Coordinates of C-alpha atoms in Angstrom, one line a residue:
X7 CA 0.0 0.0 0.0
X8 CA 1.6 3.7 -0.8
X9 CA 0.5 6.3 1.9
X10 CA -0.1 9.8 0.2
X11 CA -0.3 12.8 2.9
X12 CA -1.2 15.5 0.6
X13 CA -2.5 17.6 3.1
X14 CA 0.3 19.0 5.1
X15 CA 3.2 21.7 4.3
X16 CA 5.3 19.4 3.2
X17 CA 3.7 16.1 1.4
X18 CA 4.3 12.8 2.7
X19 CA 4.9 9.6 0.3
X20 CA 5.7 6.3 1.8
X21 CA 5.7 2.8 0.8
X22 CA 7.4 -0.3 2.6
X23 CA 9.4 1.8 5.0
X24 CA 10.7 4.8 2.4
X25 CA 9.2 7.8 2.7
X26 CA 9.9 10.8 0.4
X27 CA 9.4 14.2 1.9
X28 CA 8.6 16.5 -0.6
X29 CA 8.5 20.6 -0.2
X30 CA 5.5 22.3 -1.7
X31 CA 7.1 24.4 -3.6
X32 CA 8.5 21.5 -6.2
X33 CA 4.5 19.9 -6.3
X34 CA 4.1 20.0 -9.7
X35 CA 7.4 18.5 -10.5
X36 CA 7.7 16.5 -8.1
X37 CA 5.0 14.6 -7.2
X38 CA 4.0 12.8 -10.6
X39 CA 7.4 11.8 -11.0
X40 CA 7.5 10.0 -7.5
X41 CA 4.0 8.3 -7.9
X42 CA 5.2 6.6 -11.0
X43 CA 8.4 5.8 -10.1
X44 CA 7.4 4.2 -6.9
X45 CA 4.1 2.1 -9.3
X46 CA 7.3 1.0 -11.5
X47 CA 9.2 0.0 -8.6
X48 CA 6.5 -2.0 -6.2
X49 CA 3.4 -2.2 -8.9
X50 CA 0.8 -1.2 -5.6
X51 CA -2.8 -1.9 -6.1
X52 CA -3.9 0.0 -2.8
X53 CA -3.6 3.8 -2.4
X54 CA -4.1 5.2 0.9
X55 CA -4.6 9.4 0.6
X56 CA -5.1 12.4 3.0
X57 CA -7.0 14.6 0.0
X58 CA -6.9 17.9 2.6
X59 CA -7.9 20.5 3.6
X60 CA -4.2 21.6 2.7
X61 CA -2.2 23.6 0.2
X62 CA -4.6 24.2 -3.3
X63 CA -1.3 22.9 -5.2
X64 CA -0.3 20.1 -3.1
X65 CA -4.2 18.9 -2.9
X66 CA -4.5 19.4 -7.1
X67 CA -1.4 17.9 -8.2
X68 CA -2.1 14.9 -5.8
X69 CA -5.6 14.3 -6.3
X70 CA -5.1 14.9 -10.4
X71 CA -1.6 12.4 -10.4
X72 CA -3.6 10.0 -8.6
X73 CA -6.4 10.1 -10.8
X74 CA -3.9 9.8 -13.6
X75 CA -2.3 6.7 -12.5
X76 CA -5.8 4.8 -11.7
X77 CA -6.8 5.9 -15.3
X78 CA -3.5 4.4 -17.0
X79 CA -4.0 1.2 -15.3
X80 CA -7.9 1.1 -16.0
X81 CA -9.2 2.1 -12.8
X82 CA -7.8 -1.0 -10.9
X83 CA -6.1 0.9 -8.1
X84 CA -7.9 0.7 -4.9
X85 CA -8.2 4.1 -3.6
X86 CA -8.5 5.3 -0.1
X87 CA -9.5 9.2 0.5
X88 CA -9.9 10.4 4.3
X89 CA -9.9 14.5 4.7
X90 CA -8.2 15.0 8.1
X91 CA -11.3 16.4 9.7
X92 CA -13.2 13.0 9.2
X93 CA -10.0 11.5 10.2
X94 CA -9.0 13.4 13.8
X95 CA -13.4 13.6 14.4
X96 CA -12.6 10.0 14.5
X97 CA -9.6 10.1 16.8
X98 CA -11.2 11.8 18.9
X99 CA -14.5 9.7 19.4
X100 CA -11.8 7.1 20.1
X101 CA -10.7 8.7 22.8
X102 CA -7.3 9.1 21.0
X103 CA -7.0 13.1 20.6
X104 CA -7.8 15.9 22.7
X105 CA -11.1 17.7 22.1
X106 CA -9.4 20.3 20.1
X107 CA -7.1 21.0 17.4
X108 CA -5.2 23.3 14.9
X109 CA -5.3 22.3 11.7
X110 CA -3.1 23.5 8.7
X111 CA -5.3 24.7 5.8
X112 CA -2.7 25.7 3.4
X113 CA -1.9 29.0 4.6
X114 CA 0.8 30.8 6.1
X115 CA -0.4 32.5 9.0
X116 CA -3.6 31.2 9.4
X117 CA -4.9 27.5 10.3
X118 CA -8.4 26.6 11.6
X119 CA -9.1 25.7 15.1
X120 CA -11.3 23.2 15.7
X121 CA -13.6 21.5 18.4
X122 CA -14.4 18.1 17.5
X123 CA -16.4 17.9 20.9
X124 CA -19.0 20.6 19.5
X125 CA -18.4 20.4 16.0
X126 CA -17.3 23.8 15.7
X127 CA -14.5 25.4 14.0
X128 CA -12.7 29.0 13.3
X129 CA -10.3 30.5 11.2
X130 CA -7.4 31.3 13.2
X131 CA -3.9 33.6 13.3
X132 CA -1.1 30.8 14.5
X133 CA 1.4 33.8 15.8
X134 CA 1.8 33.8 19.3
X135 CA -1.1 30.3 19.8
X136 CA -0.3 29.3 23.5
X137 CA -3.7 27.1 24.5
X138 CA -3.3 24.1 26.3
X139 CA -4.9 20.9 25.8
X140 CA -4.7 21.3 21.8
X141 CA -3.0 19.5 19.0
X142 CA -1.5 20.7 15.6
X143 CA -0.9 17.9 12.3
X144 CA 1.9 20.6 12.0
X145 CA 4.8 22.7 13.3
X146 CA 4.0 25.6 15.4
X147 CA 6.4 27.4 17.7
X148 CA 4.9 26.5 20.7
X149 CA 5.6 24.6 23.7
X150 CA 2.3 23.7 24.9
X151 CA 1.1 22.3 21.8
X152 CA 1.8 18.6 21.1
X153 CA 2.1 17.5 17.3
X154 CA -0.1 14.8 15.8
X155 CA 2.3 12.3 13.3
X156 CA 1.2 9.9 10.8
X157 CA 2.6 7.3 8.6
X158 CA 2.0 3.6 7.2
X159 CA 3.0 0.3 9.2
X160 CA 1.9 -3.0 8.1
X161 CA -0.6 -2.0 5.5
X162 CA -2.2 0.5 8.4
X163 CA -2.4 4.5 9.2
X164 CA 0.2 4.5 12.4
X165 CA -1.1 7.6 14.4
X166 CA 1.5 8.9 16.9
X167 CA 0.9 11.7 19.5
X168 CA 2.0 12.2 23.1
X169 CA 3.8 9.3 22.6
X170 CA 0.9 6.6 22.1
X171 CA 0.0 5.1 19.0
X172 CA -3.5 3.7 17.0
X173 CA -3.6 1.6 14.0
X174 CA -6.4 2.1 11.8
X175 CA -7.2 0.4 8.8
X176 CA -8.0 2.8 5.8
X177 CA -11.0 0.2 5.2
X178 CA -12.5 1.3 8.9
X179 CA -12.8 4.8 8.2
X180 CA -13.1 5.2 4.4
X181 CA -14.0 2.9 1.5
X182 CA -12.2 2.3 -1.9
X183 CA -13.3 4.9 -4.5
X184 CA -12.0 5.6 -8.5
X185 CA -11.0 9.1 -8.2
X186 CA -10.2 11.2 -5.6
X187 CA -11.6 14.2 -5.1
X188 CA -9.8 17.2 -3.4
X189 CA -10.9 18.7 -0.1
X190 CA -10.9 22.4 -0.5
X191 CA -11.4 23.9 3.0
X192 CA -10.7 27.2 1.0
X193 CA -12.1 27.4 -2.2
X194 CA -9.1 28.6 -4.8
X195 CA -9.5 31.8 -6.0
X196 CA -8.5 31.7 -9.3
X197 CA -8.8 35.1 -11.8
X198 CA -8.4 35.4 -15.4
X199 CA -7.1 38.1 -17.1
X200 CA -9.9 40.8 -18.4
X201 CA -10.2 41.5 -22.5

């Protein structure tokens, strides 16, 4: 199974213990590339994704590559697609996460708080974020704020934070589908040029 985190600042790809890290900023070159290579190299038939909310580049290029690579091989891919709010809701009813969370969205200075135990969320500023009791799925400069880490062990989601892990199977918590679909928290804002 590859693991596909496309939903973070810096996209996640892993399959049988190597993991690429890849910056945003080399998405579009980057990620196809990768996908194929690693299809050449271990010929996968299960895809497990995190399609967002996240970076509009990250989430477009993964989605579309994805899409791509199912369509070459005549949709016979099995493909798993969580967005991380399903994902961490689910955490949490597990007793696995705190009752609230910051949660990168794809932008610099903002990220969204949210509170799974009321189903509630804001947009929020992450300069100078000292709450207690919270968890981020990415860096913040913060001491009271404990990071949430995922990646793939036997064919499972490994979930690591505070030091305690959950395995989940991508088949509890999502079920195989032929395209993915990218999970726009913030719609792009896209202009064209005026005649």
């Amino acid at each position: 199974m590859l693991f596909l985190n496309i939903s973070l600042p810096q996209i996640i790809l892993e399959i049988n213990g190597e993991t690429k890290i890849i910056e945003n900023k080399k998405t579009e070159e980057t990620i196809p590339k990768i996908l194929f290579e690693y299809f050449e190299k271990y010929n996968f038939k299960n895809i497990t994704i995190i399609n967002g909310p996240g970076s509009f580049t990250a989430l477009r290029i993964g989605s579309l590559s994805i899409n791509i690579l199912n369509f070459l091989k005549n949709y016979n891919l099995n493909l798993f697609s969580i967005d991380k709010i399903t994902l961490y809701k689910y955490l949490f009813e597990k007793n696995f996460l705190p009752g609230k969370g910051i949660i990168y969205i794809g932008q610099k200075k903002k990220a969204l708080l949210y509170d799974f135990e009321n189903d509630f969320s804001e947009n929020i500023f992450i300069d100078n974020l000292e709450q207690k009791n919270l968890f981020t799925d990415f860096g913040l400069n913060s001491k009271n704020i404990n990071i949430l880490k995922i990646n793939l062990q036997n064919q499972k989601l490994n979930i690591n934070f505070e030091n305690n892990n959950i395995l989940v199977s991508p088949k509890e918590i999502t079920k195989p589908e032929k395209t993915i679909q990218p999970n726009y928290l913030i719609q792009p804002n896209i202009s064209y040029p005026s005649n």
